[in-house]
Coordinates of C-alpha atoms in Angstrom, one line a residue:
Chain A
M1154 CA -0.3 0.0 -0.1
R1155 CA 1.4 3.2 -0.9
I1156 CA -0.3 6.6 0.8
D1157 CA -1.4 9.1 -1.9
W1158 CA 0.2 12.0 0.1
L1159 CA -0.5 14.5 -2.9
H1160 CA -4.1 14.4 -2.5
F1161 CA -4.6 13.6 0.9
T1162 CA -6.5 16.2 3.0
P1163 CA -6.7 15.5 6.8
W1164 CA -7.8 18.9 7.9
A1165 CA -10.0 19.8 5.4
S1166 CA -11.8 16.0 5.6
T1167 CA -11.7 16.4 8.9
A1168 CA -13.4 19.7 8.9
G1169 CA -15.8 18.7 6.5
G1170 CA -16.8 15.5 8.4
I1171 CA -17.1 17.8 11.4
L1172 CA -20.0 19.8 9.4
I1173 CA -21.6 16.5 8.3
G1174 CA -22.0 15.7 11.9
L1175 CA -23.1 19.2 13.0
A1176 CA -25.7 18.8 10.6
T1177 CA -26.4 15.6 11.7
A1178 CA -27.0 17.1 15.1
L1179 CA -29.1 19.8 13.8
L1180 CA -31.6 17.3 11.8
L1181 CA -31.5 15.5 15.2
L1182 CA -32.1 17.9 17.8
A1183 CA -34.4 20.4 15.7
N1184 CA -36.4 17.9 13.8
G1185 CA -36.2 14.5 15.5
R1186 CA -35.0 13.0 12.4
V1187 CA -32.0 10.4 11.3
A1188 CA -29.7 12.2 8.5
G1189 CA -29.9 9.0 6.3
I1190 CA -29.9 10.7 2.5
S1191 CA -31.2 7.4 1.0
G1192 CA -34.0 7.1 3.7
I1193 CA -34.6 11.0 3.4
L1194 CA -35.2 10.6 -0.4
G1195 CA -36.5 7.1 -0.7
G1196 CA -39.2 8.4 1.6
L1197 CA -40.3 10.4 -1.0
L1198 CA -41.1 7.8 -3.0
R1199 CA -43.7 6.4 -0.3
P1200 CA -45.2 10.0 0.5
A1201 CA -47.0 10.3 3.6
R1202 CA -49.0 13.1 5.2
G1203 CA -46.9 15.8 6.7
D1204 CA -43.7 13.6 6.1
V1205 CA -42.8 15.5 3.1
A1206 CA -41.7 18.7 3.3
W1207 CA -38.7 18.5 5.5
R1208 CA -37.6 15.8 2.8
V1209 CA -37.8 18.1 0.0
A1210 CA -36.4 21.0 2.3
F1211 CA -33.0 18.8 3.3
I1212 CA -32.5 17.9 -0.3
A1213 CA -33.3 21.0 -1.7
G1214 CA -30.1 21.9 0.8
L1215 CA -27.8 19.4 -0.6
F1216 CA -28.8 20.7 -4.1
L1217 CA -27.9 24.4 -3.5
A1218 CA -24.9 23.5 -1.2
P1219 CA -22.6 24.0 -4.2
I1220 CA -24.4 26.9 -5.7
V1221 CA -24.2 29.1 -2.3
W1222 CA -20.1 27.5 -2.0
L1223 CA -19.6 28.7 -5.4
T1224 CA -20.6 32.5 -4.4
M1225 CA -17.8 32.5 -1.8
R1226 CA -15.1 30.3 -3.0
A1227 CA -14.4 28.2 -5.7
M1228 CA -15.3 24.4 -5.9
P1229 CA -12.5 21.8 -5.2
P1230 CA -12.1 20.0 -8.5
A1231 CA -14.3 17.0 -9.5
Q1232 CA -13.6 14.2 -12.0
I1233 CA -15.9 11.6 -13.4
D1234 CA -15.4 10.2 -16.7
H1235 CA -17.5 7.0 -16.8
S1236 CA -19.2 5.3 -19.5
P1237 CA -23.3 6.0 -19.5
A1238 CA -23.5 2.5 -19.2
L1239 CA -21.3 2.4 -16.1
L1240 CA -22.8 5.3 -14.6
A1241 CA -26.4 3.8 -14.8
A1242 CA -25.6 0.6 -13.6
G1243 CA -23.8 2.0 -10.4
G1244 CA -26.7 4.2 -9.6
L1245 CA -29.3 1.4 -10.2
L1246 CA -27.4 -0.7 -7.7
V1247 CA -26.7 2.2 -5.3
G1248 CA -30.8 3.1 -5.2
I1249 CA -31.5 -0.6 -4.9
G1250 CA -29.3 -1.7 -2.4
T1251 CA -29.3 1.2 -0.2
R1252 CA -33.4 1.2 0.3
F1253 CA -32.9 -3.1 1.0
G1254 CA -29.9 -2.4 3.3
S1255 CA -31.8 0.5 4.8
G1256 CA -29.3 3.1 5.0
C1257 CA -25.8 4.5 3.1
T1258 CA -22.7 5.9 4.1
S1259 CA -24.5 8.8 6.0
G1260 CA -27.3 6.7 7.8
H1261 CA -25.5 3.4 8.7
G1262 CA -21.6 4.8 8.4
V1263 CA -22.4 7.9 10.3
C1264 CA -25.5 7.9 12.2
G1265 CA -25.6 4.2 12.8
I1266 CA -21.9 3.9 13.8
A1267 CA -22.5 7.3 15.9
R1268 CA -25.2 5.1 17.9
L1269 CA -23.2 2.0 17.8
S1270 CA -25.7 0.1 16.1
P1271 CA -24.7 -3.9 15.4
R1272 CA -26.9 -3.2 12.1
S1273 CA -25.2 -0.2 10.7
L1274 CA -21.8 -1.8 11.8
L1275 CA -22.3 -4.8 9.8
A1276 CA -23.8 -3.0 6.8
T1277 CA -21.0 -0.5 7.0
A1278 CA -18.6 -3.3 7.0
C1279 CA -20.3 -5.0 4.0
F1280 CA -20.5 -1.8 1.6
M1281 CA -17.0 -0.9 2.3
A1282 CA -15.9 -4.8 1.6
A1283 CA -17.7 -4.9 -1.4
G1284 CA -16.2 -1.1 -2.5
F1285 CA -12.8 -2.1 -2.1
V1286 CA -13.4 -5.6 -3.6
T1287 CA -15.2 -3.9 -6.7
V1288 CA -12.2 -1.1 -6.8
F1289 CA -9.8 -3.8 -6.6
V1290 CA -11.6 -5.8 -10.1
V1291 CA -12.1 -2.8 -11.8
R1292 CA -9.0 -1.1 -11.3
H1293 CA -6.0 -4.0 -10.8
V1294 CA -7.7 -7.2 -12.4
L1295 CA -9.6 -5.8 -15.3
G1296 CA -7.3 -2.9 -15.4
S1297 CA -9.7 -0.5 -16.2
A1298 CA -9.4 3.1 -16.0
P1299 CA -11.6 4.9 -13.6
Chain B
M824 CA -40.3 25.8 11.0
N825 CA -39.1 22.7 10.8
V826 CA -38.6 22.8 7.1
V827 CA -36.3 25.9 7.5
T828 CA -34.0 23.4 9.9
A829 CA -34.2 20.8 7.3
F830 CA -33.1 23.1 4.7
L831 CA -30.3 24.5 7.1
A832 CA -29.1 21.0 8.0
G833 CA -28.8 20.2 3.9
L834 CA -27.1 23.0 3.2
L835 CA -24.6 22.4 6.2
F836 CA -24.4 18.6 5.1
G837 CA -23.7 19.7 1.5
A838 CA -21.0 22.1 2.5
G839 CA -19.3 19.2 4.7
L840 CA -19.4 17.3 1.3
I841 CA -17.7 19.7 -0.5
L842 CA -15.3 20.8 2.0
S843 CA -14.1 17.2 2.5
G844 CA -13.3 16.6 -0.8
M845 CA -16.2 13.4 -0.9
S846 CA -18.5 15.1 -3.5
N847 CA -15.8 14.3 -6.0
P848 CA -16.2 10.5 -7.1
A849 CA -12.2 10.2 -7.9
K850 CA -11.5 11.2 -4.3
V851 CA -13.9 8.3 -2.9
L852 CA -12.5 5.7 -5.6
A853 CA -8.8 6.9 -4.3
F854 CA -9.9 5.8 -0.9
L855 CA -11.6 2.9 -2.0
D856 CA -8.3 1.7 -4.0
V857 CA -6.5 0.0 -1.0
A858 CA -4.1 -1.7 -3.8
G859 CA -3.1 1.5 -5.3
T860 CA -2.1 4.8 -4.1
W861 CA -4.6 5.3 -1.4
D862 CA -5.9 8.4 -0.4
P863 CA -7.3 8.2 3.4
S864 CA -8.8 11.1 3.6
L865 CA -12.4 9.3 3.6
L866 CA -11.5 8.1 7.1
F867 CA -10.9 11.6 8.5
V868 CA -14.5 12.7 7.4
M869 CA -16.0 9.5 9.1
V870 CA -14.4 10.1 12.3
G871 CA -15.0 14.0 12.4
A872 CA -18.6 13.1 11.4
I873 CA -19.2 10.1 14.0
V874 CA -17.7 12.3 16.7
I875 CA -19.9 15.2 16.4
A876 CA -23.1 12.9 15.6
A877 CA -22.2 10.8 18.5
L878 CA -22.7 13.5 21.1
A879 CA -25.8 14.6 19.4
F880 CA -27.3 11.3 19.8
R881 CA -26.2 11.0 23.3
F882 CA -27.6 14.5 24.1
A883 CA -31.1 13.4 22.3
R884 CA -31.4 10.5 24.9
T885 CA -32.1 13.1 27.8
R886 CA -34.8 14.8 25.4
V887 CA -38.2 13.8 25.0
R888 CA -39.0 15.7 21.8
P889 CA -36.8 17.5 19.5
L890 CA -37.3 21.6 19.3
F891 CA -39.7 21.2 16.2
G892 CA -42.0 18.0 15.8
S893 CA -43.2 15.6 18.1
A894 CA -41.0 12.7 18.7
I895 CA -37.2 12.0 17.8
H896 CA -37.1 9.1 15.6
V897 CA -34.6 7.1 16.0
P898 CA -34.2 3.3 14.6
G899 CA -34.9 0.7 17.0
A900 CA -32.2 -2.0 17.7
G901 CA -33.7 -4.0 14.3
R902 CA -32.7 -7.4 13.3
I903 CA -29.5 -8.3 11.2
D904 CA -31.2 -10.2 8.1
M905 CA -30.2 -11.0 4.4
P906 CA -31.7 -8.0 3.2
L907 CA -29.0 -5.6 5.4
V908 CA -26.5 -7.6 4.0
L909 CA -27.3 -8.2 0.8
G910 CA -28.7 -4.9 0.4
S911 CA -25.5 -3.3 1.7
V912 CA -23.2 -5.3 -0.6
T913 CA -25.0 -4.4 -3.6
F914 CA -25.0 -0.6 -2.4
G915 CA -20.9 -1.2 -2.2
V916 CA -20.6 -2.5 -5.6
G917 CA -22.1 0.4 -7.3
W918 CA -20.5 2.8 -4.9
G919 CA -16.8 1.1 -6.2
L920 CA -18.0 0.9 -9.7
V921 CA -18.5 5.1 -9.9
G922 CA -17.6 6.5 -6.8
Y923 CA -20.9 8.0 -5.5
C924 CA -22.9 7.3 -2.9
P925 CA -26.4 9.1 -2.1
G926 CA -25.4 12.2 -0.6
P927 CA -22.6 13.4 -2.7
A928 CA -24.4 12.3 -5.8
L929 CA -27.4 15.0 -4.5
T930 CA -24.5 17.5 -3.6
A931 CA -22.8 17.3 -7.2
L932 CA -26.1 17.4 -9.3
A933 CA -26.0 20.9 -9.6
V934 CA -22.2 21.3 -10.7
G935 CA -21.6 17.4 -12.1
G936 CA -23.0 17.8 -15.7
R937 CA -24.8 14.9 -17.3
S938 CA -22.8 12.2 -15.7
T939 CA -24.2 12.9 -12.4
L940 CA -27.5 13.3 -13.7
L941 CA -27.3 10.4 -15.3
F942 CA -26.1 8.4 -12.2
V943 CA -28.7 10.4 -9.8
A944 CA -31.8 9.4 -12.4
A945 CA -30.5 5.7 -12.0
M946 CA -30.4 5.7 -8.8
V947 CA -34.0 6.8 -8.1
A948 CA -34.9 4.5 -10.7
G949 CA -33.3 1.9 -8.4
M950 CA -34.8 3.0 -5.1
A951 CA -38.4 2.8 -7.3
I952 CA -37.6 -0.8 -8.2
F953 CA -37.4 -1.5 -4.3
E954 CA -40.5 0.2 -3.5
V955 CA -42.4 -2.1 -6.3
A956 CA -40.7 -4.9 -5.0
E957 CA -41.7 -4.1 -1.5
R958 CA -45.2 -3.7 -2.5
I959 CA -45.6 -6.7 -4.7
R960 CA -44.0 -8.7 -1.2
A961 CA -46.6 -7.4 1.0
G962 CA -49.4 -8.1 -1.3
I963 CA -51.0 -5.5 -3.2
G964 CA -53.9 -4.2 -1.4
A965 CA -54.0 -7.0 1.5
H966 CA -51.8 -4.9 3.7
R967 CA -52.2 -1.2 2.6
G968 CA -50.1 1.0 4.8
A969 CA -48.3 -1.7 6.5
T970 CA -45.9 -2.3 3.4
R971 CA -42.7 -1.2 6.0
A972 CA -43.3 -4.2 8.7
T973 CA -41.6 -6.7 6.5
T974 CA -38.4 -4.6 6.8
G975 CA -35.9 -2.9 9.1
P976 CA -36.6 0.6 10.7
P977 CA -37.4 3.5 8.3
G978 CA -34.8 6.0 7.9
D979 CA -32.1 4.0 9.4

């Protein structure tokens, strides 16, 4: 294993993590809701009375964050050069998987681990392991670019 | 009022994803590439977020209700079952293929071009497929309104 010192951002990433934690704290203590993004988005596909507005508002905040960010400073670079087929396949797997697994990196990985939920600890181990294996296969077995 | 706080939480969450670098799929893939040149930044994001979130959940346990709302909806213990494991593995494969999980994908939507739009459209389609599968499994019409009972707690 070689560490990528050139792109490693310990301070910015810790600070960003703290912001994510504060957002989680705000949603929990103000609204009584867990900041699991897949659960918040997925819940809109099963609309219940009085349960829609806060979900739309949270997602609008996520959507507008880069636009507000750009009024103050430049966006960090984002590279994504996958084929349309790969993007569609990845999106489908993420959509189906996060709903069947009841959570994603935010719901299980942050909120669940913060509560020491055994379900979330296992789920996080599963999606991390699957991510490591997938990237290993794509990059080092198949030798593909992304 | 809870709409305003939800919006602010979303904005803050998105800013955290941008500042941490996680809205860039290449950076996430660099974390998942342990056999290549490994970028451990995502670990620092998780530690920062988990420490603050743990304090918030601990404090929430001393509260009966949130500031704006009637109850604090924290998932119960729940069962460790096959949907949890298979769903998480499926998610991990998709995450490893592209480098986007749901939060960063939604945050990058406005600036990420057609690639991000296609990914988010496919992700929502995947979630819709889950809804249809759930309704079929629960029996259409038989248990209307109680479809959730067979799976884990919502919002986990």
